[in-house]
């Protein structure tokens, strides 16, 4: 009974960590990486730079992460196979 209870806790911890991780991008101002000021040789216009829409893949990645966490907490809450990954992802495991 105790193992089943811990499996549910890991599922909900994973869900909370996923939402926290995802919301961080929206509340961090600005979520643009590091500034060039502390770098010794900053470049105004680097020779190779990806176009802005190339980073839109991260929206899909974050979305799928949220869908997976919701599905795991809703339909697979007692699955011991998912529990192994949940312990690692929620940084509670050993």
PDB file of N, CA, C and O in Angstrom, residues 3 5-6 10 14-17 23 27 30 41-42 45-46 49-50 54 64 68-69 71 76 80 82 88-89:
ATOM      1  N   UNK A   3       3.848   1.668  -1.317  1.00  0.00           N
ATOM      2  CA  UNK A   3       4.465   1.883  -2.628  1.00  0.00           C
ATOM      3  C   UNK A   3       3.463   2.530  -3.573  1.00  0.00           C
ATOM      4  O   UNK A   3       3.809   3.435  -4.319  1.00  0.00           O
ATOM      5  N   UNK A   5       1.052   4.485  -2.753  1.00  0.00           N
ATOM      6  CA  UNK A   5       0.903   5.871  -2.311  1.00  0.00           C
ATOM      7  C   UNK A   5       2.069   6.725  -2.809  1.00  0.00           C
ATOM      8  O   UNK A   5       1.876   7.850  -3.250  1.00  0.00           O
ATOM      9  N   UNK A   6       3.291   6.201  -2.727  1.00  0.00           N
ATOM     10  CA  UNK A   6       4.453   6.949  -3.212  1.00  0.00           C
ATOM     11  C   UNK A   6       4.395   7.154  -4.716  1.00  0.00           C
ATOM     12  O   UNK A   6       4.815   8.199  -5.216  1.00  0.00           O
ATOM     13  N   UNK A  10       4.761  10.769  -6.552  1.00  0.00           N
ATOM     14  CA  UNK A  10       5.711  11.073  -7.623  1.00  0.00           C
ATOM     15  C   UNK A  10       5.008  11.595  -8.873  1.00  0.00           C
ATOM     16  O   UNK A  10       5.516  12.481  -9.552  1.00  0.00           O
ATOM     17  N   UNK A  14       5.780  15.302 -10.233  1.00  0.00           N
ATOM     18  CA  UNK A  14       6.193  15.482 -11.622  1.00  0.00           C
ATOM     19  C   UNK A  14       5.290  16.485 -12.324  1.00  0.00           C
ATOM     20  O   UNK A  14       5.763  17.341 -13.074  1.00  0.00           O
ATOM     21  N   UNK A  15       4.008  16.422 -12.087  1.00  0.00           N
ATOM     22  CA  UNK A  15       3.069  17.373 -12.681  1.00  0.00           C
ATOM     23  C   UNK A  15       3.356  18.793 -12.197  1.00  0.00           C
ATOM     24  O   UNK A  15       3.402  19.735 -12.999  1.00  0.00           O
ATOM     25  N   UNK A  16       3.601  18.965 -10.905  1.00  0.00           N
ATOM     26  CA  UNK A  16       3.903  20.294 -10.358  1.00  0.00           C
ATOM     27  C   UNK A  16       5.220  20.835 -10.898  1.00  0.00           C
ATOM     28  O   UNK A  16       5.314  22.023 -11.261  1.00  0.00           O
ATOM     29  N   UNK A  17       6.241  19.984 -10.982  1.00  0.00           N
ATOM     30  CA  UNK A  17       7.538  20.419 -11.514  1.00  0.00           C
ATOM     31  C   UNK A  17       7.403  20.798 -12.988  1.00  0.00           C
ATOM     32  O   UNK A  17       7.991  21.786 -13.445  1.00  0.00           O
ATOM     33  N   UNK A  23       5.938  27.345 -16.827  1.00  0.00           N
ATOM     34  CA  UNK A  23       5.507  28.710 -16.528  1.00  0.00           C
ATOM     35  C   UNK A  23       6.695  29.645 -16.348  1.00  0.00           C
ATOM     36  O   UNK A  23       6.574  30.851 -16.553  1.00  0.00           O
ATOM     37  N   UNK A  27       7.054  33.934 -16.941  1.00  0.00           N
ATOM     38  CA  UNK A  27       7.209  34.915 -15.868  1.00  0.00           C
ATOM     39  C   UNK A  27       8.623  35.469 -15.752  1.00  0.00           C
ATOM     40  O   UNK A  27       8.840  36.437 -15.036  1.00  0.00           O
ATOM     41  N   UNK A  30      13.576  39.410 -19.113  1.00  0.00           N
ATOM     42  CA  UNK A  30      13.129  38.775 -20.348  1.00  0.00           C
ATOM     43  C   UNK A  30      13.724  37.385 -20.462  1.00  0.00           C
ATOM     44  O   UNK A  30      14.817  37.133 -19.973  1.00  0.00           O
ATOM     45  N   UNK A  41      34.314  39.749 -26.157  1.00  0.00           N
ATOM     46  CA  UNK A  41      34.231  40.138 -27.570  1.00  0.00           C
ATOM     47  C   UNK A  41      32.805  39.905 -28.065  1.00  0.00           C
ATOM     48  O   UNK A  41      32.511  38.916 -28.710  1.00  0.00           O
ATOM     49  N   UNK A  42      31.929  40.835 -27.773  1.00  0.00           N
ATOM     50  CA  UNK A  42      30.551  40.663 -28.213  1.00  0.00           C
ATOM     51  C   UNK A  42      30.421  41.054 -29.678  1.00  0.00           C
ATOM     52  O   UNK A  42      31.111  41.951 -30.162  1.00  0.00           O
ATOM     53  N   UNK A  45      26.377  41.738 -35.036  1.00  0.00           N
ATOM     54  CA  UNK A  45      25.739  40.923 -36.072  1.00  0.00           C
ATOM     55  C   UNK A  45      26.602  39.692 -36.333  1.00  0.00           C
ATOM     56  O   UNK A  45      27.517  39.732 -37.158  1.00  0.00           O
ATOM     57  N   UNK A  46      26.340  38.583 -35.653  1.00  0.00           N
ATOM     58  CA  UNK A  46      27.154  37.385 -35.872  1.00  0.00           C
ATOM     59  C   UNK A  46      26.961  36.852 -37.294  1.00  0.00           C
ATOM     60  O   UNK A  46      25.908  37.028 -37.897  1.00  0.00           O
ATOM     61  N   UNK A  49      23.429  32.992 -37.625  1.00  0.00           N
ATOM     62  CA  UNK A  49      22.437  33.096 -36.566  1.00  0.00           C
ATOM     63  C   UNK A  49      21.135  32.488 -37.072  1.00  0.00           C
ATOM     64  O   UNK A  49      20.675  32.844 -38.160  1.00  0.00           O
ATOM     65  N   UNK A  50      20.533  31.579 -36.309  1.00  0.00           N
ATOM     66  CA  UNK A  50      19.277  30.982 -36.772  1.00  0.00           C
ATOM     67  C   UNK A  50      18.151  32.012 -36.800  1.00  0.00           C
ATOM     68  O   UNK A  50      18.140  32.957 -36.017  1.00  0.00           O
ATOM     69  N   UNK A  54      12.884  29.362 -36.034  1.00  0.00           N
ATOM     70  CA  UNK A  54      13.526  28.070 -35.773  1.00  0.00           C
ATOM     71  C   UNK A  54      13.372  27.665 -34.303  1.00  0.00           C
ATOM     72  O   UNK A  54      13.425  26.486 -33.973  1.00  0.00           O
ATOM     73  N   UNK A  64       4.211  19.247 -25.367  1.00  0.00           N
ATOM     74  CA  UNK A  64       4.192  17.786 -25.221  1.00  0.00           C
ATOM     75  C   UNK A  64       4.607  17.374 -23.805  1.00  0.00           C
ATOM     76  O   UNK A  64       4.094  16.394 -23.264  1.00  0.00           O
ATOM     77  N   UNK A  68       2.160  15.131 -21.524  1.00  0.00           N
ATOM     78  CA  UNK A  68       2.660  13.876 -20.965  1.00  0.00           C
ATOM     79  C   UNK A  68       2.522  13.843 -19.444  1.00  0.00           C
ATOM     80  O   UNK A  68       2.157  12.814 -18.865  1.00  0.00           O
ATOM     81  N   UNK A  69       2.808  14.958 -18.788  1.00  0.00           N
ATOM     82  CA  UNK A  69       2.690  14.999 -17.325  1.00  0.00           C
ATOM     83  C   UNK A  69       1.234  14.885 -16.883  1.00  0.00           C
ATOM     84  O   UNK A  69       0.922  14.194 -15.907  1.00  0.00           O
ATOM     85  N   UNK A  71      -1.234  13.441 -18.615  1.00  0.00           N
ATOM     86  CA  UNK A  71      -1.651  12.076 -18.904  1.00  0.00           C
ATOM     87  C   UNK A  71      -1.111  11.104 -17.861  1.00  0.00           C
ATOM     88  O   UNK A  71      -1.806  10.194 -17.413  1.00  0.00           O
ATOM     89  N   UNK A  76      -2.088   7.231 -15.824  1.00  0.00           N
ATOM     90  CA  UNK A  76      -1.015   6.289 -15.474  1.00  0.00           C
ATOM     91  C   UNK A  76      -0.438   6.577 -14.090  1.00  0.00           C
ATOM     92  O   UNK A  76       0.751   6.437 -13.862  1.00  0.00           O
ATOM     93  N   UNK A  80       4.154   1.482 -12.377  1.00  0.00           N
ATOM     94  CA  UNK A  80       5.515   1.432 -11.817  1.00  0.00           C
ATOM     95  C   UNK A  80       6.605   1.716 -12.859  1.00  0.00           C
ATOM     96  O   UNK A  80       7.692   2.166 -12.499  1.00  0.00           O
ATOM     97  N   UNK A  82       6.473   4.046 -15.194  1.00  0.00           N
ATOM     98  CA  UNK A  82       6.595   5.503 -15.251  1.00  0.00           C
ATOM     99  C   UNK A  82       7.214   6.053 -13.974  1.00  0.00           C
ATOM    100  O   UNK A  82       7.781   7.134 -13.973  1.00  0.00           O
ATOM    101  N   UNK A  88      13.385  10.398 -11.220  1.00  0.00           N
ATOM    102  CA  UNK A  88      14.509  11.146 -11.781  1.00  0.00           C
ATOM    103  C   UNK A  88      14.091  12.552 -12.166  1.00  0.00           C
ATOM    104  O   UNK A  88      14.776  13.531 -11.861  1.00  0.00           O
ATOM    105  N   UNK A  89      12.959  12.687 -12.836  1.00  0.00           N
ATOM    106  CA  UNK A  89      12.517  13.986 -13.334  1.00  0.00           C
ATOM    107  C   UNK A  89      12.164  14.940 -12.205  1.00  0.00           C
ATOM    108  O   UNK A  89      12.437  16.132 -12.266  1.00  0.00           O
TER     109      UNK A  89
END
